[in-house]
Amino acid sequence: MSPQLLNLAYIVAAILFVFGLKMLGRQHTARRGNLLSSVGMLIAVVATLLDRNVIDFTWIVVGLVVGSVIGVACARLVKMTSMPEMVALLNGFGGLASLLVGWAEFGKINAFGWERYLADFAGTPGFTSAVIFLAVLIGGITFTGSLYAFCKLAEWLSGRPILFRGQHLLNGAMVLGLLAAGLVFTLNRDPQVATLAFGAFLILGLILGWTLVMPIGGGDMPVVIAMLNSLSGLAACAAGFVITNNVLIVAGCLVGTSGMILSIIMCKAMNRSIGNVLFSGFGAAAPAAASGEGAIQGELKPISAEDSFAVLEAARQVVIIPGYGMAVSQAQHVVRELAEMLENNGAEVRFAIHPVAGRMPGHMNVLLAEANVPYEQLVEMDSINPLMPTMDVAIVIGANDVVNPAAARDKASPIYGMPIINAHEARTVICLKRGKGTGFSGLENQLFLMPNTRMLYGDAKASLQGVVSEFKSIAAG
Ligand code: NAP
């Protein structure tokens, strides 16, 4: 394929990526957006395979087969609740791929000599070295940072933030070392010095990825995953410059910016800055019991499935607030069943979705869509909160931090200022959870102590099945 045709195909692919991404922003266009982006990727892949620079297909076919087998196995075996660690791992491999592209390009120097390498390369020599440096550095940070994030999320390592004396100083020194090595690599023309500089920033980048993720803890991990996703895009973009592949540059930029936008959205939803998430070690200290002004005192009041049914049967306005516990118990299908029964009973049912409920952005939307809950029933936090005092019942299904009134009332609480769904303003609140476990932030939830709250203990799916069977037995009898 001629370079002109190749670039034309890449432009078409890039346009499809951009429009596909735009369409992903709305539920009713998301499917088509996904399809459009996939067609773009197909065009990019086919055009690249037809490129005259491909001299042998053997390893490409081997990669395709091995990758497909691993991909199918992951798609079938990885549980929905393990998606965040899966995404972390995929980001890491994206970073590693970019690192290897940079390394392979640099490897030509050793194979053919510096002069031949410079003569072969189209770009200016300094620019070429700079993008190799960036691909290896960002790819390395992404790889080890993502591996560490994976280990934390999979609970192979402690999920708590790890802080030690001089941590920021050490990271700062490594960043300075990296910049110095990068500068030497970019400006120097001696292959031996270049090899030393390359080794230095390769190793420092790999260590830095690990130490940067160390002080970030539990509840902040989804933000880190989005940031690492963004970094993997930037690394791919740098790799695109290394091998002068336009579509890789564009796709890398799109991933880089969308990951960054997502991180910012999540930080806003938690009322935190990116700097605070990355460097404060949030949650490193054991959380104190709620004690500040506005803290609620009271006791937990259990309720049975039969009594929950009695409350729900009389309700006309019901809001369901799902959280991470719904994902754990895979209760989305029985939730939809309950919502249908409530509607058949004359109630209006809404689902209130907090932007950071669950363990990844859109987690609740994905689960409820899987259970065929109509999009029109999903209401965002800002739209449901003004309606909350008019709700007869709020059913909180395995949500904790995102409905903790301490965030709004208790100035001593570490999550003070985080926007929440005001479940406590409903006339009656029924909270489904297994026991006295805290939310992901490790904090006690003052909602559970309020006079209008009742606790329906047990696995969310089993508890909901209990309520649903009460409805069924009334309908049958
Ligand atoms: P959460 O605070 O993690 O609480 C989950 C609750 O579910 C727990 O109280 C747990 O209590 C209960 N639970 C667990 N398994 C259950 C089961 N099988 N049946 C019934 N209940 C079960 O959840 P959340 O309210 O969704 O909050 C999300 C957290 O993640 C927030 O802290 C948020 O800041 C953080 N975060 C999320 C994102 C994101 O993108 N989604 C991003 C950044 C941060 P028991 O153990 O007693 O059952």
Short mmCIF file of C-alpha atoms and ligand atoms in Angstrom, two decimals:
data_model
loop_
_atom_site.label_atom_id
_atom_site.label_comp_id
_atom_site.label_asym_id
_atom_site.label_seq_id
_atom_site.Cartn_x
_atom_site.Cartn_y
_atom_site.Cartn_z
CA MET A 1 0.00 0.00 0.00
CA SER A 2 1.39 3.44 -0.94
CA PRO A 3 2.16 5.90 1.90
CA GLN A 4 -0.58 8.23 0.59
CA LEU A 5 -3.23 5.52 0.73
CA LEU A 6 -1.98 4.38 4.12
CA ASN A 7 -2.31 7.89 5.56
CA LEU A 8 -5.75 8.29 3.98
CA ALA A 9 -6.87 5.09 5.74
CA TYR A 10 -5.38 6.42 8.99
CA ILE A 11 -7.25 9.72 8.64
CA VAL A 12 -10.55 7.86 8.10
CA ALA A 13 -9.77 5.68 11.15
CA ALA A 14 -8.94 8.75 13.27
CA ILE A 15 -12.21 10.47 12.28
CA LEU A 16 -14.16 7.33 13.20
CA PHE A 17 -12.37 7.20 16.60
CA VAL A 18 -13.31 10.81 17.36
CA PHE A 19 -16.98 10.44 16.37
CA GLY A 20 -17.18 7.04 18.10
CA LEU A 21 -15.85 8.56 21.34
CA LYS A 22 -18.29 11.45 21.12
CA MET A 23 -21.20 9.00 20.71
CA LEU A 24 -20.06 7.02 23.76
CA GLY A 25 -21.07 10.03 25.87
CA ARG A 26 -24.81 9.28 25.52
CA GLN A 27 -26.55 6.03 26.40
CA HIS A 28 -28.71 5.82 23.29
CA THR A 29 -25.77 6.41 20.90
CA ALA A 30 -23.13 4.46 22.87
CA ARG A 31 -23.60 1.14 21.05
CA ARG A 32 -23.23 2.79 17.64
CA GLY A 33 -20.25 4.77 18.93
CA ASN A 34 -18.57 1.55 20.00
CA LEU A 35 -19.24 0.00 16.59
CA LEU A 36 -17.93 3.08 14.76
CA SER A 37 -14.69 3.10 16.77
CA SER A 38 -14.28 -0.64 16.17
CA VAL A 39 -14.63 -0.13 12.41
CA GLY A 40 -12.01 2.63 12.68
CA MET A 41 -9.67 0.25 14.47
CA LEU A 42 -10.28 -2.47 11.86
CA ILE A 43 -9.38 -0.04 9.08
CA ALA A 44 -6.23 1.04 10.96
CA VAL A 45 -5.13 -2.56 11.60
CA VAL A 46 -5.80 -3.77 8.03
CA ALA A 47 -4.02 -0.74 6.52
CA THR A 48 -1.02 -1.30 8.82
CA LEU A 49 -0.85 -4.99 7.85
CA LEU A 50 -0.90 -4.06 4.16
CA ASP A 51 1.87 -1.50 4.70
CA ARG A 52 4.99 -2.33 2.70
CA ASN A 53 7.12 -2.00 5.87
CA VAL A 54 5.76 -5.34 7.09
CA ILE A 55 8.33 -7.86 5.90
CA ASP A 56 7.16 -11.03 7.64
CA PHE A 57 3.77 -12.08 9.02
CA THR A 58 4.98 -15.01 11.15
CA TRP A 59 5.26 -13.18 14.47
CA ILE A 60 2.16 -11.12 13.74
CA VAL A 61 0.11 -14.31 13.36
CA VAL A 62 1.68 -15.84 16.48
CA GLY A 63 0.82 -12.66 18.44
CA LEU A 64 -2.72 -12.65 17.06
CA VAL A 65 -3.37 -16.27 18.08
CA VAL A 66 -1.80 -15.99 21.56
CA GLY A 67 -3.53 -12.64 22.21
CA SER A 68 -6.91 -13.93 21.07
CA VAL A 69 -6.69 -17.02 23.29
CA ILE A 70 -5.78 -14.89 26.33
CA GLY A 71 -8.49 -12.35 25.45
CA VAL A 72 -11.26 -14.95 25.14
CA ALA A 73 -10.18 -16.64 28.38
CA CYS A 74 -10.21 -13.30 30.25
CA ALA A 75 -13.61 -12.34 28.81
CA ARG A 76 -15.11 -15.62 30.01
CA LEU A 77 -13.33 -15.98 33.36
CA VAL A 78 -12.91 -12.48 34.80
CA LYS A 79 -15.81 -11.52 37.07
CA MET A 80 -17.51 -8.15 36.77
CA THR A 81 -16.23 -7.19 40.24
CA SER A 82 -12.66 -7.88 39.07
CA MET A 83 -12.92 -5.52 36.10
CA PRO A 84 -10.89 -2.70 37.74
CA GLU A 85 -7.84 -4.95 38.25
CA MET A 86 -8.28 -6.32 34.72
CA VAL A 87 -8.26 -2.76 33.35
CA ALA A 88 -5.16 -2.03 35.47
CA LEU A 89 -3.37 -5.01 33.95
CA LEU A 90 -4.35 -4.05 30.39
CA ASN A 91 -3.10 -0.48 30.95
CA GLY A 92 0.17 -1.93 32.21
CA PHE A 93 0.65 -4.09 29.12
CA GLY A 94 -0.13 -1.08 26.92
CA GLY A 95 2.66 0.80 28.70
CA LEU A 96 5.02 -2.19 28.34
CA ALA A 97 4.29 -2.38 24.60
CA SER A 98 5.27 1.28 24.15
CA LEU A 99 8.38 0.76 26.25
CA LEU A 100 9.39 -2.17 24.02
CA VAL A 101 8.80 -0.14 20.85
CA GLY A 102 11.16 2.56 22.19
CA TRP A 103 13.68 -0.06 23.28
CA ALA A 104 13.56 -1.86 19.92
CA GLU A 105 14.17 1.41 18.10
CA PHE A 106 17.11 2.15 20.36
CA GLY A 107 18.31 -1.44 19.88
CA LYS A 108 18.99 -0.63 16.23
CA ILE A 109 21.75 1.67 17.42
CA ASN A 110 23.60 -1.25 18.95
CA ALA A 111 22.84 -3.50 15.98
CA PHE A 112 23.82 -1.12 13.14
CA GLY A 113 25.78 1.64 14.83
CA TRP A 114 24.72 5.21 15.65
CA GLU A 115 25.58 6.69 12.23
CA ARG A 116 23.48 4.18 10.30
CA TYR A 117 20.66 4.59 12.78
CA LEU A 118 20.61 8.38 12.39
CA ALA A 119 20.87 8.13 8.62
CA ASP A 120 17.95 5.69 8.52
CA PHE A 121 15.65 7.78 10.61
CA ALA A 122 13.44 10.40 8.98
CA GLY A 123 13.06 12.79 11.95
CA THR A 124 15.72 15.04 13.38
CA PRO A 125 18.08 12.98 15.56
CA GLY A 126 17.39 14.96 18.77
CA PHE A 127 13.65 14.61 18.31
CA THR A 128 13.97 10.87 17.69
CA SER A 129 15.97 10.36 20.87
CA ALA A 130 13.51 12.53 22.82
CA VAL A 131 10.50 10.45 21.76
CA ILE A 132 12.34 7.19 22.51
CA PHE A 133 13.04 8.61 25.97
CA LEU A 134 9.35 9.53 26.44
CA ALA A 135 8.01 6.17 25.16
CA VAL A 136 10.35 4.23 27.47
CA LEU A 137 9.84 6.51 30.46
CA ILE A 138 6.04 6.84 30.33
CA GLY A 139 5.66 3.20 29.26
CA GLY A 140 7.85 2.06 32.18
CA ILE A 141 5.98 4.17 34.77
CA THR A 142 2.66 2.90 33.40
CA PHE A 143 3.81 -0.72 33.46
CA THR A 144 5.06 -0.97 37.05
CA GLY A 145 2.46 1.49 38.37
CA SER A 146 -0.32 -0.61 36.83
CA LEU A 147 1.19 -3.86 38.11
CA TYR A 148 1.26 -2.41 41.62
CA ALA A 149 -2.33 -1.13 41.22
CA PHE A 150 -3.35 -4.62 40.05
CA CYS A 151 -1.72 -6.26 43.08
CA LYS A 152 -3.50 -3.81 45.43
CA LEU A 153 -6.90 -4.26 43.81
CA ALA A 154 -6.55 -8.06 43.65
CA GLU A 155 -5.55 -7.91 47.35
CA TRP A 156 -2.23 -9.60 46.62
CA LEU A 157 -0.69 -6.61 48.40
CA SER A 158 -2.17 -4.35 51.08
CA GLY A 159 -4.63 -1.85 49.60
CA ARG A 160 -3.70 0.80 52.18
CA PRO A 161 -1.54 3.74 51.19
CA ILE A 162 2.12 3.17 52.12
CA LEU A 163 3.92 6.26 53.33
CA PHE A 164 7.51 6.49 54.53
CA ARG A 165 9.77 9.30 55.60
CA GLY A 166 11.43 11.10 52.67
CA GLN A 167 9.08 9.52 50.10
CA HIS A 168 8.43 12.74 48.20
CA LEU A 169 12.14 13.60 48.38
CA LEU A 170 13.05 10.20 46.90
CA ASN A 171 10.47 10.55 44.10
CA GLY A 172 11.67 14.11 43.42
CA ALA A 173 15.30 12.92 43.22
CA MET A 174 14.29 10.16 40.79
CA VAL A 175 12.42 12.64 38.59
CA LEU A 176 15.53 14.87 38.49
CA GLY A 177 17.70 11.83 37.66
CA LEU A 178 15.28 10.85 34.88
CA LEU A 179 15.29 14.33 33.36
CA ALA A 180 19.10 14.44 33.46
CA ALA A 181 19.38 10.99 31.81
CA GLY A 182 16.81 12.03 29.18
CA LEU A 183 18.70 15.22 28.42
CA VAL A 184 22.00 13.36 28.04
CA PHE A 185 20.32 10.75 25.82
CA THR A 186 18.73 13.42 23.62
CA LEU A 187 21.76 15.67 23.17
CA ASN A 188 24.66 13.21 23.27
CA ARG A 189 26.06 11.53 20.14
CA ASP A 190 28.24 8.86 21.76
CA PRO A 191 26.55 5.41 21.61
CA GLN A 192 28.17 4.23 24.87
CA VAL A 193 26.99 7.27 26.82
CA ALA A 194 23.55 6.90 25.19
CA THR A 195 23.39 3.26 26.32
CA LEU A 196 24.23 4.27 29.89
CA ALA A 197 21.63 7.06 29.86
CA PHE A 198 19.07 4.68 28.34
CA GLY A 199 19.70 2.10 31.09
CA ALA A 200 19.41 4.81 33.76
CA PHE A 201 16.04 6.16 32.67
CA LEU A 202 14.69 2.68 31.92
CA ILE A 203 15.40 1.50 35.49
CA LEU A 204 14.43 4.78 37.19
CA GLY A 205 11.13 4.91 35.24
CA LEU A 206 10.26 1.36 36.30
CA ILE A 207 11.02 2.13 39.96
CA LEU A 208 9.15 5.46 39.84
CA GLY A 209 5.93 3.80 38.60
CA TRP A 210 5.95 1.62 41.71
CA THR A 211 6.81 4.37 44.22
CA LEU A 212 4.28 6.81 42.75
CA VAL A 213 1.38 4.38 43.29
CA MET A 214 2.60 3.37 46.80
CA PRO A 215 1.06 6.27 48.76
CA ILE A 216 -2.30 5.96 47.00
CA GLY A 217 -4.89 3.91 48.82
CA GLY A 218 -8.13 1.93 48.52
CA GLY A 219 -10.87 4.37 47.55
CA ASP A 220 -8.56 6.40 45.34
CA MET A 221 -7.47 3.47 43.18
CA PRO A 222 -10.09 4.03 40.44
CA VAL A 223 -8.67 7.52 39.90
CA VAL A 224 -5.19 6.04 39.67
CA ILE A 225 -6.42 3.47 37.15
CA ALA A 226 -7.88 6.26 34.99
CA MET A 227 -4.61 8.20 35.26
CA LEU A 228 -2.55 5.14 34.33
CA ASN A 229 -4.91 4.61 31.41
CA SER A 230 -4.19 8.17 30.37
CA LEU A 231 -0.43 7.53 30.72
CA SER A 232 -0.66 4.37 28.61
CA GLY A 233 -2.23 6.54 25.88
CA LEU A 234 0.55 9.11 26.12
CA ALA A 235 3.16 6.33 25.97
CA ALA A 236 1.46 4.95 22.84
CA CYS A 237 1.47 8.46 21.37
CA ALA A 238 5.24 8.72 22.00
CA ALA A 239 5.69 5.24 20.46
CA GLY A 240 3.73 6.51 17.43
CA PHE A 241 6.28 9.29 17.01
CA VAL A 242 9.13 6.78 17.42
CA ILE A 243 7.92 4.65 14.51
CA THR A 244 6.25 7.61 12.69
CA ASN A 245 2.83 5.98 12.72
CA ASN A 246 0.13 8.65 12.51
CA VAL A 247 -2.83 6.60 13.69
CA LEU A 248 -0.93 5.49 16.80
CA ILE A 249 -0.19 9.14 17.57
CA VAL A 250 -3.87 10.12 17.23
CA ALA A 251 -5.24 7.09 19.12
CA GLY A 252 -2.64 7.60 21.88
CA CYS A 253 -3.67 11.27 22.26
CA LEU A 254 -7.36 10.31 22.45
CA VAL A 255 -6.71 7.72 25.16
CA GLY A 256 -4.39 10.13 27.00
CA THR A 257 -6.88 13.00 27.08
CA SER A 258 -9.99 10.93 27.79
CA GLY A 259 -8.24 9.19 30.71
CA MET A 260 -7.24 12.59 32.07
CA ILE A 261 -10.79 13.98 31.71
CA LEU A 262 -12.16 10.91 33.51
CA SER A 263 -9.68 11.37 36.38
CA ILE A 264 -10.76 15.00 36.76
CA ILE A 265 -14.47 14.04 36.75
CA MET A 266 -13.86 11.43 39.46
CA CYS A 267 -11.84 13.85 41.61
CA LYS A 268 -14.64 16.42 41.34
CA ALA A 269 -17.20 13.77 42.37
CA MET A 270 -15.11 13.15 45.51
CA ASN A 271 -14.46 16.87 46.06
CA ARG A 272 -10.68 16.27 45.92
CA SER A 273 -7.88 17.61 43.77
CA ILE A 274 -5.70 15.33 41.62
CA GLY A 275 -2.69 16.44 43.70
CA ASN A 276 -4.49 15.42 46.90
CA VAL A 277 -5.34 11.97 45.44
CA LEU A 278 -1.78 11.36 44.21
CA PHE A 279 0.31 12.71 47.06
CA SER A 280 -1.69 13.01 50.30
CA GLY A 281 -1.75 9.31 51.28
CA PHE A 282 -5.52 9.62 51.92
CA GLY A 283 -6.69 6.87 54.28
CA ALA A 284 -3.19 5.94 55.55
CA ALA A 285 -4.20 6.72 59.14
CA ALA A 286 -6.86 4.54 60.80
CA PRO A 287 -10.20 6.34 60.39
CA ALA A 288 -11.52 7.99 63.51
CA ALA A 289 -15.08 7.36 64.62
CA ALA A 290 -17.49 10.15 63.71
CA SER A 291 -17.21 12.74 66.43
CA GLY A 292 -17.32 16.20 64.95
CA GLU A 293 -20.08 18.76 65.13
CA GLY A 294 -23.11 17.42 63.28
CA ALA A 295 -22.14 13.77 63.83
CA ILE A 296 -25.21 11.57 64.35
CA GLN A 297 -25.53 9.30 67.39
CA GLY A 298 -27.99 6.38 67.42
CA GLU A 299 -28.31 2.65 67.01
CA LEU A 300 -28.70 0.19 64.13
CA LYS A 301 -32.33 -0.96 63.73
CA PRO A 302 -32.77 -4.23 61.80
CA ILE A 303 -35.78 -4.99 59.63
CA SER A 304 -36.98 -8.30 58.16
CA ALA A 305 -37.85 -9.01 54.51
CA GLU A 306 -41.56 -9.27 55.48
CA ASP A 307 -41.54 -5.85 57.18
CA SER A 308 -39.59 -4.35 54.26
CA PHE A 309 -42.28 -5.66 51.95
CA ALA A 310 -44.98 -4.02 54.11
CA VAL A 311 -43.18 -0.65 53.88
CA LEU A 312 -42.60 -0.97 50.14
CA GLU A 313 -46.12 -2.11 49.35
CA ALA A 314 -47.49 1.16 50.74
CA ALA A 315 -44.88 3.35 48.98
CA ARG A 316 -45.73 5.44 45.92
CA GLN A 317 -42.34 7.07 45.30
CA VAL A 318 -39.35 4.72 45.56
CA VAL A 319 -35.72 5.42 44.82
CA ILE A 320 -33.16 2.62 44.55
CA ILE A 321 -29.55 3.59 45.29
CA PRO A 322 -27.10 0.90 44.20
CA GLY A 323 -23.47 0.66 45.30
CA TYR A 324 -20.53 -1.70 45.27
CA GLY A 325 -22.43 -4.35 47.31
CA MET A 326 -24.91 -4.79 44.45
CA ALA A 327 -21.98 -5.66 42.18
CA VAL A 328 -20.53 -8.09 44.75
CA SER A 329 -23.79 -9.96 45.20
CA GLN A 330 -24.71 -9.69 41.48
CA ALA A 331 -28.16 -8.51 42.58
CA GLN A 332 -28.92 -6.39 39.49
CA HIS A 333 -31.42 -8.84 37.96
CA VAL A 334 -33.46 -9.27 41.14
CA VAL A 335 -33.30 -5.48 41.63
CA ARG A 336 -34.96 -5.04 38.24
CA GLU A 337 -37.54 -7.67 39.18
CA LEU A 338 -38.34 -5.79 42.41
CA ALA A 339 -38.58 -2.47 40.51
CA GLU A 340 -41.10 -4.04 38.10
CA MET A 341 -43.18 -5.38 40.97
CA LEU A 342 -43.21 -2.00 42.68
CA GLU A 343 -44.33 -0.37 39.44
CA ASN A 344 -47.08 -2.97 38.98
CA ASN A 345 -48.12 -2.07 42.50
CA GLY A 346 -48.54 1.58 41.44
CA ALA A 347 -45.23 3.06 42.63
CA GLU A 348 -42.93 5.29 40.60
CA VAL A 349 -39.40 3.85 40.73
CA ARG A 350 -36.15 5.65 40.03
CA PHE A 351 -32.52 4.51 40.25
CA ALA A 352 -30.19 7.15 41.71
CA ILE A 353 -26.66 6.81 40.36
CA HIS A 354 -23.68 8.39 42.13
CA PRO A 355 -20.75 9.07 39.75
CA VAL A 356 -18.30 7.07 41.89
CA ALA A 357 -20.59 4.31 43.18
CA GLY A 358 -18.92 0.93 42.80
CA ARG A 359 -15.30 0.51 41.83
CA MET A 360 -15.08 2.08 38.39
CA PRO A 361 -16.79 4.91 36.53
CA GLY A 362 -20.17 3.84 35.16
CA HIS A 363 -20.04 0.58 37.18
CA MET A 364 -23.70 0.81 38.25
CA ASN A 365 -24.89 1.89 34.78
CA VAL A 366 -23.22 -1.16 33.22
CA LEU A 367 -24.74 -3.59 35.73
CA LEU A 368 -28.24 -2.12 35.47
CA ALA A 369 -28.05 -2.05 31.66
CA GLU A 370 -27.04 -5.74 31.76
CA ALA A 371 -30.26 -6.39 33.74
CA ASN A 372 -32.30 -4.41 31.17
CA VAL A 373 -33.27 -1.60 33.53
CA PRO A 374 -34.59 1.15 31.21
CA TYR A 375 -32.18 4.10 30.84
CA GLU A 376 -35.03 6.53 31.55
CA GLN A 377 -35.23 5.23 35.13
CA LEU A 378 -31.60 6.13 35.88
CA VAL A 379 -31.29 9.55 37.51
CA GLU A 380 -28.03 11.35 38.24
CA MET A 381 -27.14 12.55 41.74
CA ASP A 382 -27.77 16.25 41.04
CA SER A 383 -31.22 15.54 39.60
CA ILE A 384 -32.41 13.14 42.34
CA ASN A 385 -31.27 15.13 45.39
CA PRO A 386 -33.92 17.89 45.11
CA LEU A 387 -36.59 15.14 44.85
CA MET A 388 -35.33 13.14 47.82
CA PRO A 389 -37.65 14.67 50.50
CA THR A 390 -40.63 13.55 48.36
CA MET A 391 -39.50 9.90 48.30
CA ASP A 392 -41.49 7.46 50.46
CA VAL A 393 -38.70 4.89 50.52
CA ALA A 394 -35.01 4.90 49.57
CA ILE A 395 -33.58 1.39 49.13
CA VAL A 396 -29.80 1.51 49.53
CA ILE A 397 -28.33 -1.64 48.02
CA GLY A 398 -24.72 -2.19 49.11
CA ALA A 399 -23.92 1.52 48.87
CA ASN A 400 -22.11 3.11 51.75
CA ASP A 401 -19.72 6.04 51.22
CA VAL A 402 -21.86 7.57 48.48
CA VAL A 403 -24.80 7.97 50.90
CA ASN A 404 -22.84 8.84 54.06
CA PRO A 405 -24.37 12.08 55.44
CA ALA A 406 -21.11 12.71 57.33
CA ALA A 407 -19.78 14.01 54.01
CA ALA A 408 -22.29 16.84 54.21
CA ARG A 409 -22.58 17.41 57.98
CA ASP A 410 -19.57 16.23 59.94
CA LYS A 411 -16.68 18.64 59.50
CA ALA A 412 -14.38 16.20 61.31
CA SER A 413 -15.04 13.46 58.74
CA PRO A 414 -12.26 12.79 56.18
CA ILE A 415 -14.89 12.69 53.43
CA TYR A 416 -16.43 16.03 54.47
CA GLY A 417 -17.30 17.94 51.28
CA MET A 418 -17.72 14.86 49.03
CA PRO A 419 -21.07 15.17 47.19
CA ILE A 420 -23.49 12.40 48.21
CA ILE A 421 -26.96 11.14 47.32
CA ASN A 422 -29.15 12.47 50.13
CA ALA A 423 -30.81 9.13 50.93
CA HIS A 424 -31.32 10.26 54.55
CA GLU A 425 -33.91 12.82 53.37
CA ALA A 426 -36.33 10.09 52.21
CA ARG A 427 -39.18 9.26 54.64
CA THR A 428 -37.91 5.72 55.20
CA VAL A 429 -34.52 4.31 54.27
CA ILE A 430 -33.93 0.56 53.92
CA CYS A 431 -30.23 -0.32 53.77
CA LEU A 432 -29.13 -3.70 52.48
CA LYS A 433 -25.74 -4.95 53.60
CA ARG A 434 -24.26 -8.09 55.08
CA GLY A 435 -23.11 -6.78 58.45
CA LYS A 436 -21.35 -3.87 60.07
CA GLY A 437 -18.67 -3.54 57.36
CA THR A 438 -17.55 0.01 56.63
CA GLY A 439 -17.52 1.67 53.21
CA PHE A 440 -14.48 1.61 50.93
CA SER A 441 -13.07 4.69 52.67
CA GLY A 442 -13.12 2.69 55.94
CA LEU A 443 -15.55 5.12 57.59
CA GLU A 444 -18.62 4.36 59.70
CA ASN A 445 -21.82 5.47 57.95
CA GLN A 446 -24.01 7.80 59.98
CA LEU A 447 -26.97 7.08 57.67
CA PHE A 448 -27.36 3.67 59.31
CA LEU A 449 -27.88 5.31 62.71
CA MET A 450 -30.61 7.73 61.67
CA PRO A 451 -34.14 7.35 63.14
CA ASN A 452 -35.74 6.76 59.69
CA THR A 453 -33.23 4.05 58.65
CA ARG A 454 -33.76 0.29 58.89
CA MET A 455 -31.09 -2.32 58.19
CA LEU A 456 -31.98 -5.36 56.06
CA TYR A 457 -29.00 -7.60 56.81
CA GLY A 458 -27.71 -10.32 54.50
CA ASP A 459 -26.35 -10.74 51.02
CA ALA A 460 -28.17 -8.14 48.88
CA LYS A 461 -29.36 -10.67 46.30
CA ALA A 462 -30.79 -13.03 48.95
CA SER A 463 -32.43 -10.14 50.85
CA LEU A 464 -34.07 -8.82 47.69
CA GLN A 465 -35.22 -12.30 46.73
CA GLY A 466 -36.91 -12.44 50.15
CA VAL A 467 -38.82 -9.20 49.46
CA VAL A 468 -39.68 -10.26 45.91
CA SER A 469 -41.08 -13.59 47.11
CA GLU A 470 -43.32 -11.68 49.56
CA PHE A 471 -44.70 -9.71 46.59
CA LYS A 472 -45.15 -12.96 44.62
CA SER A 473 -46.94 -14.73 47.44
CA ILE A 474 -49.40 -11.82 47.79
CA ALA A 475 -49.97 -11.81 44.02
CA ALA A 476 -50.52 -15.60 44.05
CA GLY A 477 -52.67 -15.65 47.12
P1 NAP B 1 -18.68 1.21 49.40
O1 NAP B 1 -18.52 2.45 50.17
O2 NAP B 1 -17.46 0.48 48.97
O3 NAP B 1 -19.60 0.21 50.28
C1 NAP B 1 -19.99 -1.02 49.79
C2 NAP B 1 -20.96 -1.63 50.80
O4 NAP B 1 -21.47 -2.82 50.25
C3 NAP B 1 -20.30 -1.98 52.11
O5 NAP B 1 -20.94 -1.25 53.12
C4 NAP B 1 -20.56 -3.49 52.30
O6 NAP B 1 -21.00 -3.70 53.64
C5 NAP B 1 -21.67 -3.75 51.29
N1 NAP B 1 -21.60 -5.07 50.67
C6 NAP B 1 -20.52 -5.70 50.19
N2 NAP B 1 -20.85 -6.90 49.68
C7 NAP B 1 -22.20 -7.03 49.85
C8 NAP B 1 -23.14 -8.03 49.53
N3 NAP B 1 -22.79 -9.18 48.94
N4 NAP B 1 -24.44 -7.81 49.84
C9 NAP B 1 -24.83 -6.67 50.45
N5 NAP B 1 -23.97 -5.69 50.77
C10 NAP B 1 -22.67 -5.86 50.48
O7 NAP B 1 -19.56 1.41 48.08
P2 NAP B 1 -20.11 2.71 47.38
O8 NAP B 1 -21.09 3.41 48.25
O9 NAP B 1 -20.53 2.25 46.03
O10 NAP B 1 -18.86 3.68 47.26
C11 NAP B 1 -17.80 3.52 46.31
C12 NAP B 1 -16.46 3.89 46.92
O11 NAP B 1 -15.42 3.74 45.95
C13 NAP B 1 -16.43 5.33 47.39
O12 NAP B 1 -15.59 5.43 48.51
C14 NAP B 1 -15.78 6.03 46.22
O13 NAP B 1 -15.14 7.25 46.58
C15 NAP B 1 -14.77 5.00 45.80
N6 NAP B 1 -14.39 5.32 44.43
C16 NAP B 1 -15.10 4.82 43.40
C17 NAP B 1 -14.79 5.23 42.11
C18 NAP B 1 -15.55 4.75 40.92
O14 NAP B 1 -15.11 5.04 39.81
N7 NAP B 1 -16.65 4.07 41.09
C19 NAP B 1 -13.75 6.11 41.89
C20 NAP B 1 -13.04 6.59 42.96
C21 NAP B 1 -13.38 6.17 44.23
P3 NAP B 1 -20.90 -5.15 54.33
O15 NAP B 1 -19.48 -5.56 54.24
O16 NAP B 1 -21.39 -4.95 55.73
O17 NAP B 1 -21.81 -6.05 53.56
#
